[in-house]
XYZ file of C-alpha atoms in Angstrom:
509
model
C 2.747 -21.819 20.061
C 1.323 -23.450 17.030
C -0.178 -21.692 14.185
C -1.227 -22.946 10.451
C -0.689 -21.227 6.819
C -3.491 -22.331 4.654
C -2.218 -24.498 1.127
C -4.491 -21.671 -0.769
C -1.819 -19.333 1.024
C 0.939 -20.789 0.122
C 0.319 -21.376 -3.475
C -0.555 -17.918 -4.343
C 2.419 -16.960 -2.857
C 4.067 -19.395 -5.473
C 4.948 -22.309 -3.541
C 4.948 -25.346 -4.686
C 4.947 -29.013 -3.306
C 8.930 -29.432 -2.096
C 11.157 -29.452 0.634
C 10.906 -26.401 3.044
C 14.512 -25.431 3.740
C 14.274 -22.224 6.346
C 11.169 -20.354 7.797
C 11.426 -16.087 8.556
C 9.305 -14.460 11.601
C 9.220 -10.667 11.516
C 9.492 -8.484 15.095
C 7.950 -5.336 14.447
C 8.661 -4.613 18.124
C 11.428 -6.278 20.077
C 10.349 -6.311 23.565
C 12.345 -9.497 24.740
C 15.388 -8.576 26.965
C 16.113 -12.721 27.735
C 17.466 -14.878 24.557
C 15.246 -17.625 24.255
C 16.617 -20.736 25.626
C 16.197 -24.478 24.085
C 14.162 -23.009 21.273
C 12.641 -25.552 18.879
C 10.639 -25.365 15.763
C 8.086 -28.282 14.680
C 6.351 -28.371 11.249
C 3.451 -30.441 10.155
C 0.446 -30.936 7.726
C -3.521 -31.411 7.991
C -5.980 -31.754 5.994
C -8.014 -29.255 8.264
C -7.731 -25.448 7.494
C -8.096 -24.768 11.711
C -6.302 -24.878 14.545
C -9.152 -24.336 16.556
C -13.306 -23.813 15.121
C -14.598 -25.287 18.496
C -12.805 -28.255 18.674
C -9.131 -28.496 18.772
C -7.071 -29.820 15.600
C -4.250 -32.124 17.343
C -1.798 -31.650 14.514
C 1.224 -34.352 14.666
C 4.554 -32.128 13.902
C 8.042 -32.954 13.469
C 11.040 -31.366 14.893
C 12.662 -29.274 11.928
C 15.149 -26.849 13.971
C 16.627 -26.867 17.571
C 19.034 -23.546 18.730
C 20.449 -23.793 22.710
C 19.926 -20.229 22.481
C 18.604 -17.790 20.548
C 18.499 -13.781 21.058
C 15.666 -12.317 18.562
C 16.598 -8.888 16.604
C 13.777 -6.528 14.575
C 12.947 -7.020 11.480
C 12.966 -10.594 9.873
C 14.587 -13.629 12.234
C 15.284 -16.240 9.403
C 16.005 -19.881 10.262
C 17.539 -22.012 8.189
C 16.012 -25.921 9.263
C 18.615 -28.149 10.237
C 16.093 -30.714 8.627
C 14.278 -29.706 5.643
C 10.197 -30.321 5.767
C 8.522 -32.053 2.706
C 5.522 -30.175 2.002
C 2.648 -32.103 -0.108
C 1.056 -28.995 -1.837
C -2.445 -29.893 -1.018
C -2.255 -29.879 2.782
C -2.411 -26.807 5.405
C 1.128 -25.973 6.818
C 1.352 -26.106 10.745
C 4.268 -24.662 12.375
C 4.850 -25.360 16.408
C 7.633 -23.172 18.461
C 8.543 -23.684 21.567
C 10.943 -22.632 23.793
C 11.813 -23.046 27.773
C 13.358 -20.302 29.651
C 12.800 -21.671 33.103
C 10.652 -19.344 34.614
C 8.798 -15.898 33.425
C 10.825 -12.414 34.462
C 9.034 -9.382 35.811
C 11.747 -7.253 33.421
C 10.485 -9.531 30.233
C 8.227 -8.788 28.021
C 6.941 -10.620 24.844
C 8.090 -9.979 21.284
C 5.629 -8.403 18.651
C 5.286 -10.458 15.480
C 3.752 -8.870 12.148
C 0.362 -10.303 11.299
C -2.582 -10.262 9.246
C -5.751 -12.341 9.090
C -6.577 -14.929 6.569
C -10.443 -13.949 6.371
C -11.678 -16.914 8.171
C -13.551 -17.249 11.665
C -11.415 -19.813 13.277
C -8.308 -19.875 15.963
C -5.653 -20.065 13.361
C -2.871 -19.482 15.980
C -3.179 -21.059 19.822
C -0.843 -21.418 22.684
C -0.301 -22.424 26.328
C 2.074 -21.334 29.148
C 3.992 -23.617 31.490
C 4.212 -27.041 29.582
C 7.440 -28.578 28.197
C 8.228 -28.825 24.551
C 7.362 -32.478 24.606
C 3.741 -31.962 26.391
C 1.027 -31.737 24.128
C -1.897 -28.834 24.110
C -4.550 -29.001 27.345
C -5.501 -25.663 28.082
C -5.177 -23.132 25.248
C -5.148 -19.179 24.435
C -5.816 -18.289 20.960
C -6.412 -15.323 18.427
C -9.933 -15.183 16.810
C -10.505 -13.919 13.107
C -8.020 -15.792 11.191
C -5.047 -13.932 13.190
C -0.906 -15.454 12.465
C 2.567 -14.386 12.091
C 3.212 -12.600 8.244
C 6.687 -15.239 7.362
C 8.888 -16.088 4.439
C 8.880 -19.562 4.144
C 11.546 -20.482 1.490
C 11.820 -24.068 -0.787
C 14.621 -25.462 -1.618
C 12.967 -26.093 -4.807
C 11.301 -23.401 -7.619
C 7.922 -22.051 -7.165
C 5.408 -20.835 -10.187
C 7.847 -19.029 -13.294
C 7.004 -15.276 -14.221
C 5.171 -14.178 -17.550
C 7.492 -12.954 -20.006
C 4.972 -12.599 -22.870
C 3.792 -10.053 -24.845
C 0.386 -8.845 -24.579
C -0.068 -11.602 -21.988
C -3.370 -10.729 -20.186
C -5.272 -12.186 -17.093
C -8.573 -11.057 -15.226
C -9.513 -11.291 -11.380
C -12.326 -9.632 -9.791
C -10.874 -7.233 -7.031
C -13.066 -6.285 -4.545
C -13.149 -4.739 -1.002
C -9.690 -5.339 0.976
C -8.500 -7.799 -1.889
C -4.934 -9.723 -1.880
C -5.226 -11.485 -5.789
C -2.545 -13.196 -7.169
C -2.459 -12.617 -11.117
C -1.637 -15.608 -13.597
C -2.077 -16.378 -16.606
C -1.372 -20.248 -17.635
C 0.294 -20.758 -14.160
C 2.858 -18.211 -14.847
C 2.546 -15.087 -12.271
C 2.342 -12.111 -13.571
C 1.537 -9.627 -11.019
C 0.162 -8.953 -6.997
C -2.744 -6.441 -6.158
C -3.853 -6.123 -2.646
C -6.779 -3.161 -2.457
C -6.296 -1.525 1.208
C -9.556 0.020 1.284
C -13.759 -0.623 0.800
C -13.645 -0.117 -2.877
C -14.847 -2.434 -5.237
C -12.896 -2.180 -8.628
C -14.648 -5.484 -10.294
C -12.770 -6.993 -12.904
C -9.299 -6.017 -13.063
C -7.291 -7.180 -16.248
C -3.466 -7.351 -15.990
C -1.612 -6.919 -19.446
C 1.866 -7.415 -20.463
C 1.969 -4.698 -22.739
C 5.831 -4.681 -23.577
C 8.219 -7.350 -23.170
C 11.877 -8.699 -23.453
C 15.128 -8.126 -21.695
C 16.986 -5.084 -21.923
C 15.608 -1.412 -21.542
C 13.506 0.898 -23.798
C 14.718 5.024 -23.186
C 11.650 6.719 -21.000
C 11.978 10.561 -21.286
C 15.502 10.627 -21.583
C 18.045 9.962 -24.280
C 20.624 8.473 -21.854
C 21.106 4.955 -21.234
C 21.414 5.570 -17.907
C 17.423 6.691 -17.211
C 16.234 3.981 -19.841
C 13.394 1.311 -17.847
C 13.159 -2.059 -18.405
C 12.306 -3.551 -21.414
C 8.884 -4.989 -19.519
C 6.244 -2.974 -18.659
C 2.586 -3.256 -17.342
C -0.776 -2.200 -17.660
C -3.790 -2.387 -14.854
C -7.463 -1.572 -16.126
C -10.221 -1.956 -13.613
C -13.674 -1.969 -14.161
C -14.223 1.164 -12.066
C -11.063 3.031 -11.056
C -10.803 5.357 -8.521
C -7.887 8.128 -8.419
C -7.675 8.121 -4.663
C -8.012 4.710 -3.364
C -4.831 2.724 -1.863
C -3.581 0.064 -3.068
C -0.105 -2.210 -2.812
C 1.321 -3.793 -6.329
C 4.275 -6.463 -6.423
C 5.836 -6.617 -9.898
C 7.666 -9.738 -11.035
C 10.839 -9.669 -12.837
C 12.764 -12.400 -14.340
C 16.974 -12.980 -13.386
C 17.383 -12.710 -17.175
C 15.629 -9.166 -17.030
C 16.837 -7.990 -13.926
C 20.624 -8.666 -15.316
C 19.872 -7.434 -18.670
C 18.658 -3.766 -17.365
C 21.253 -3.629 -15.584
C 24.077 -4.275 -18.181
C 22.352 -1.299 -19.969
C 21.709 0.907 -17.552
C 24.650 0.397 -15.631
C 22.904 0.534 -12.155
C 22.492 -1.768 -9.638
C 18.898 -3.504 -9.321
C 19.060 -2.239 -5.220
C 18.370 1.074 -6.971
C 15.539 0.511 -8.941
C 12.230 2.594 -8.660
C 8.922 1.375 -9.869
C 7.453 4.278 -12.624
C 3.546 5.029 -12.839
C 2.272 6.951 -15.563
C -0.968 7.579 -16.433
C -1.114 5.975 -19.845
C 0.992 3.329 -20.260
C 4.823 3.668 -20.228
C 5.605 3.364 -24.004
C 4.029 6.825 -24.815
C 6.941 7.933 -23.403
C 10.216 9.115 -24.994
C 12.946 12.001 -24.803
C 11.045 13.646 -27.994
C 7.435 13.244 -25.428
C 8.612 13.413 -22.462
C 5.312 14.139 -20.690
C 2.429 12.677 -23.309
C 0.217 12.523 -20.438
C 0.250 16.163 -19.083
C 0.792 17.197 -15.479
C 1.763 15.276 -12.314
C 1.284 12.344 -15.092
C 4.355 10.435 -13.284
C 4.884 8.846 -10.053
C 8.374 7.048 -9.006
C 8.452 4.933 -6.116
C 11.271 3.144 -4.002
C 9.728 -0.540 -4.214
C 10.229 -3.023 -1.348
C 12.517 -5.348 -3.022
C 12.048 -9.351 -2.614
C 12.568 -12.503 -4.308
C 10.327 -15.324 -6.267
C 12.830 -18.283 -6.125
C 15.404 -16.903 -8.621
C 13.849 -14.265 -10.029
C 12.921 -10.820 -7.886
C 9.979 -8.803 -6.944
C 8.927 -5.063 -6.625
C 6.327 -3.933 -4.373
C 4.847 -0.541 -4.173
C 2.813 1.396 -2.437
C 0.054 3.707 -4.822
C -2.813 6.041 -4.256
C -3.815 7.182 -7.769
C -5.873 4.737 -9.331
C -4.520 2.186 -11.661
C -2.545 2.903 -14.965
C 1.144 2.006 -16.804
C 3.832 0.103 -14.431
C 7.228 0.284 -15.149
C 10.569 0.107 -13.570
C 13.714 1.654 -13.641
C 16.092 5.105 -12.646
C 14.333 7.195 -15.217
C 16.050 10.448 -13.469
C 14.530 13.920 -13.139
C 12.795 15.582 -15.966
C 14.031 18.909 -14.618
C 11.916 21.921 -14.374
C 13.692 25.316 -15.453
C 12.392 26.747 -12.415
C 14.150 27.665 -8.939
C 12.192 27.701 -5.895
C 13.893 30.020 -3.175
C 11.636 28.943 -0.216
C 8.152 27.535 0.584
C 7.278 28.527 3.893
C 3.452 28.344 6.160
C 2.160 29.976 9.495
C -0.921 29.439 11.045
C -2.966 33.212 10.450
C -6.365 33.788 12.351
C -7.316 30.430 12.004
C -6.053 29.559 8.562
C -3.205 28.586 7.204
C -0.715 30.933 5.422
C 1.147 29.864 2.545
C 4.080 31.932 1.131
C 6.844 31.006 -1.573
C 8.973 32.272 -3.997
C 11.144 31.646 -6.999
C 13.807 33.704 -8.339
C 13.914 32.563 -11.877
C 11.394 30.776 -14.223
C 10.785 29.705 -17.616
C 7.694 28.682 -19.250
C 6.924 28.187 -15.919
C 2.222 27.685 -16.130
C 1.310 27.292 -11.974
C 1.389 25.959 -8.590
C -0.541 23.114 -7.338
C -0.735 23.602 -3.742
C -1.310 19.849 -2.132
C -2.671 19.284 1.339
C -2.696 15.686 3.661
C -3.863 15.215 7.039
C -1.629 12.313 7.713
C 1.291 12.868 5.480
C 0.728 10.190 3.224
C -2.245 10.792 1.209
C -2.681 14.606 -0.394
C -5.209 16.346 -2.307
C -4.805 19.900 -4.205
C -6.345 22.495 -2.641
C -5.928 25.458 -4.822
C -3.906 26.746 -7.869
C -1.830 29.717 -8.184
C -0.557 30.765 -11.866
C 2.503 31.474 -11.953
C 5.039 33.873 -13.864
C 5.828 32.223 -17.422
C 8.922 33.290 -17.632
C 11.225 35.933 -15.223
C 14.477 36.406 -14.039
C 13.692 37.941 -10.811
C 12.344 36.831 -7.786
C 8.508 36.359 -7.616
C 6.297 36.040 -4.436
C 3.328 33.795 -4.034
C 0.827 32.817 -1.728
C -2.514 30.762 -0.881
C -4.621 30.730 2.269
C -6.327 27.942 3.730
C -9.339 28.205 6.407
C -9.921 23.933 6.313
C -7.563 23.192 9.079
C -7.503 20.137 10.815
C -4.995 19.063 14.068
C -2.102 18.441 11.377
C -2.156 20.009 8.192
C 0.418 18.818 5.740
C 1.515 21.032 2.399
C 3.741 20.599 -0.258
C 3.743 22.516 -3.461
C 3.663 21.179 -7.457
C 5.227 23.214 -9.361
C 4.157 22.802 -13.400
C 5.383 23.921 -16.639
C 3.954 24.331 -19.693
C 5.667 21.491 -21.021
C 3.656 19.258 -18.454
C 6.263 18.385 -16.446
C 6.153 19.136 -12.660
C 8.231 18.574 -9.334
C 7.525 18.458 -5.965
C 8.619 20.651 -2.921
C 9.528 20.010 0.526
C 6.452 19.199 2.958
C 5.501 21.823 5.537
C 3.876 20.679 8.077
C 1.771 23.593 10.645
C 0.044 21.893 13.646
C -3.670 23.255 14.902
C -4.062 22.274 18.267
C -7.089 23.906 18.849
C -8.376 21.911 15.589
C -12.343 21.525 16.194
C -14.110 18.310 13.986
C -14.968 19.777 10.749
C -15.953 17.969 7.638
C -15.127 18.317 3.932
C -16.130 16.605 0.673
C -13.038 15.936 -1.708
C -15.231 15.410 -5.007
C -18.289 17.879 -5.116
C -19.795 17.282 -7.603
C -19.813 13.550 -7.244
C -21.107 10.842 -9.317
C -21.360 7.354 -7.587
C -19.576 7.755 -4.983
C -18.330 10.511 -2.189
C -15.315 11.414 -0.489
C -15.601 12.859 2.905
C -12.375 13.820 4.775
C -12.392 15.014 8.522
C -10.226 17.331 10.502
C -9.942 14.673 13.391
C -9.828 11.101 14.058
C -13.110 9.891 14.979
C -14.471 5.940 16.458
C -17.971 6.717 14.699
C -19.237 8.268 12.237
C -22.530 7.654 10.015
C -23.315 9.620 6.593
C -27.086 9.930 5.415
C -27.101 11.715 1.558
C -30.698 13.546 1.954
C -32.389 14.931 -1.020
C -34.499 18.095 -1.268
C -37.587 16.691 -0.015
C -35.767 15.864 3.362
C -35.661 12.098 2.871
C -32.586 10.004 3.353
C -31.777 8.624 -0.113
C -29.026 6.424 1.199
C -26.718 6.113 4.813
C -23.912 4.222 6.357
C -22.203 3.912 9.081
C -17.860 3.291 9.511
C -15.525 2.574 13.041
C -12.200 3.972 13.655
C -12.209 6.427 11.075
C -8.878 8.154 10.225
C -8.640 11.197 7.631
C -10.229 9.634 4.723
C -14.061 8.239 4.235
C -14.482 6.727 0.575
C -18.560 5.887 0.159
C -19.585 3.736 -2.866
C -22.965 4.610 -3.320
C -25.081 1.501 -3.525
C -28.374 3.322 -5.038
C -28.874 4.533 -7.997
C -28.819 8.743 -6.838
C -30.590 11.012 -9.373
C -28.956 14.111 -10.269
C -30.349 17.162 -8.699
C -28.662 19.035 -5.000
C -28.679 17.269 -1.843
C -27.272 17.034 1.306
C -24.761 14.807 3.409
C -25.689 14.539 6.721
C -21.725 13.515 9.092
C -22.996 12.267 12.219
C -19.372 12.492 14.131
C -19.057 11.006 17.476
C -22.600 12.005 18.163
C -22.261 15.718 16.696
C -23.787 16.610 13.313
C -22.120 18.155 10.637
C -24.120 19.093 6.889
C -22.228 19.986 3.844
C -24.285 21.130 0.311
C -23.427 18.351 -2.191
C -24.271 18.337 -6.086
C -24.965 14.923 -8.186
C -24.104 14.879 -11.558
């Protein structure tokens, strides 16, 4: 098998020229029963970013590991070269593996690798059965579309250093299905990758608080401070629902200088998302920004040659980025039980507290696929009580699985989540709702089932289709960005699902 990482790869991941000391290959699904016997691993360099565009690229590699036997595990399978490869910089990386177990096995079956695409057309990974490690390529397979292996390729040497400065700023464009790389005079600063079809345009990463150490968040003890350095994203056009992964970059020096204040080990660490930015924060304003203002996430943790990485996953439009264990900003409420039953078709919703104080509502959130929710009604609650209170909300837009968790706010803007309950519709027809009605430029459109086509036509009052599109493989969530410039007035949005049409009133502001 040979396939080839492209030098524009590389150095945004912040390689530089240098020795290549191991390479890391992740099974997301071990299906191999047999170790692999006589394995080898061959590295090389072109000047030609293809393995394969409609004529083959004979890339000349160089032996760079040998193991007599090797037994793969899930997860990452790191190996350490016995020779080190010198890498130019400039050139495409080809790696070659090869391995020879005799013969195939009925019982066998092959490993599954995480991948991704690199956005070209070409064969970017190729490979032939029933040759030796010494033959060279006759007859090939390959993967169209860019397809390869996601690895960790480690140098023995340093890649690009991490910003440190205040109010240090750089701008990218990020548009549909981006992966941008942030720097700002070669120094990374930050990682976007948008995972859906919205275009943010020009995305400016700031510094906006810097040094080693930790600043207090919104409380006093040393314990919940975050680290000194913080960040701010600010698109051209955010949107509050869209997806998108962040890595954070975070110098040793700042990494061991948190922890010396905080006392906590960096394997802890959460990355904080406010809506602001995270200095508007302290114990005497603990909540500047109002309700469900903050988000803490358990980061992936990685490293950047010496220094360490933080990537999280976010679906609430770009803000402040901090990290840190800022602990709970505890609500003086007690929730007894939040409990659901499917009712006639709807969904029944019943909890119940049995104290509260200053206690102002209930958000009550809904997914589809557990990941991605949306409120669906309010409840007020008490104020302030020191007997039990019931509550409840009905919901009549169910879908196959129907996912609900309750915020619970006070009037001091702080809230706190419940446990998910999740209430399965089997019967579940195709329905179709619109998250943001009104809308502006763009629409929402979330469906009770999975669909492989669907195609939206906006129709104004005169019965003429202002605007339509079509999407494949459609899961839960539709986000539309208008292209046309839509007048305000009343319309409708014509859901052509699998071949069965669905109309829902819509309003333009």
């Amino acid at each position: 098998t040979q396939f080839i990482y492209l030098a524009s790869e590389l150095t945004a991941a912040g390689l530089t020229a240098g020795n290549i000391s191991s390479i890391a290959l992740n099974v997301v699904s071990k299906l191999s029963v047999r170790p692999f016997q006589n394995l080898q691993i061959k590295m090389g360099q072109t000047g030609n970013g293809y393995l394969h565009n409609g004529s083959f690229n004979n890339v000349g590699t160089t032996l760079v590991k040998s193991l007599s036997s090797y037994a793969t595990v899930a997860g990452l399978n790191t190996f350490v070269l016995d020779a080190s490869f010198s890498w130019n910089g400039t050139s495409h990386l080809v790696v070659e593996i090869c391995y020879d177990n005799g013969s195939a096995s009925a019982g066998d079956a092959a490993d599954v690798l995480g991948s991704y695409s690199d956005g070209t057309a070409n064969y970017q990974m190729l490979w032939q059965n029933n040759i030796t490690c010494s033959s060279s390529f006759s007859s090939i397979s390959a993967y169209p579309g860019g397809l390869k292996p996601q690895a960790v390729i480690q140098l023995a040497g340093t890649g690009n250093s991490v910003e440190t400065t205040l109010n240090a700023t750089t701008t990218s464009y990020l548009s549909t299905n981006d992966n941008i790389y942030f720097y700002n005079s070669g120094k990374i600063v930050a990682r976007v990758q948008n995972s859906t079809g919205f275009n943010y345009g020009c995305t400016q990463v700031i510094v906006d608080r810097a040094g080693s150490g930790a600043n207090s968040f919104w409380g006093a003890s040393n314990s919940t401070y975050l680290a000194r350095k913080t960040y701010r994203i600010i698109p051209t056009t955010n949107n509050a629902t869209g997806t998108y992964q962040i890595t954070l970059y975070y110098t040793a020096a700042e990494k061991t200088a948190w922890e010396a204040a905080t006392g906590h080990s960096w394997n802890n660490i959460k990355i904080v998302k406010v809506k602001s930015q995270i200095s508007n924060y302290t114990p005497a304003t603990p909540a500047p920004d109002g309700a469900n203002a903050v988000e803490i996430v358990t980061p992936v943790l990685g490293t950047y040659g010496a220094d360490y990485t933080l990537t999280g996953t976010f679906t609430t439009g770009f803000s402040g980025f901090g990290v840190g264990i800022p602990g709970s900003n505890t609500l003086p409420m007690t929730l007894l039980d939040f409990k659901g039953q499917l009712d006639k078709n709807t969904a029944l919703l019943n909890w119940s507290t049995s104290s509260e104080q200053a206690s102002r509502d209930f958000d009550v959130e809904k997914s589809t696929d557990g990941s991605n929710y949306y409120r669906i009604g309010t409840v007020t609650a008490a104020g302030n009580s020191s007997t039990r209170k019931e509550y409840s909300l009905r919901d009549d837009k169910l879908s196959a699985a129907n996912y609900y968790r309750l915020r619970m706010n006070d009037m001091n803007s702080r809230s706190k989540l419940s446990e998910v309950v999740l209430l399965k519709y089997n019967t579940a027809g195709q329905n179709v709702w619109v998250v943001n009605n009104p809308f502006k430029n763009y629409i929402d459109v979330r469906l009770a089932k999975d669909a492989a086509k669907v195609r939206l036509q906006l129709v104004n009052a005169a019965g003429s289709i202002v605007e339509e599109k079509s999407f494949e493989n459609v899961t839960a969530l539709i986000h539309w960005q208008l292209s046309n410039d839509v007048g305000t007035g009343t319309y409708i949005l014509r859901t052509i699902v699998d071949g069965t049409a669905l109309s829902s009133k819509l309003i333009k502001q």
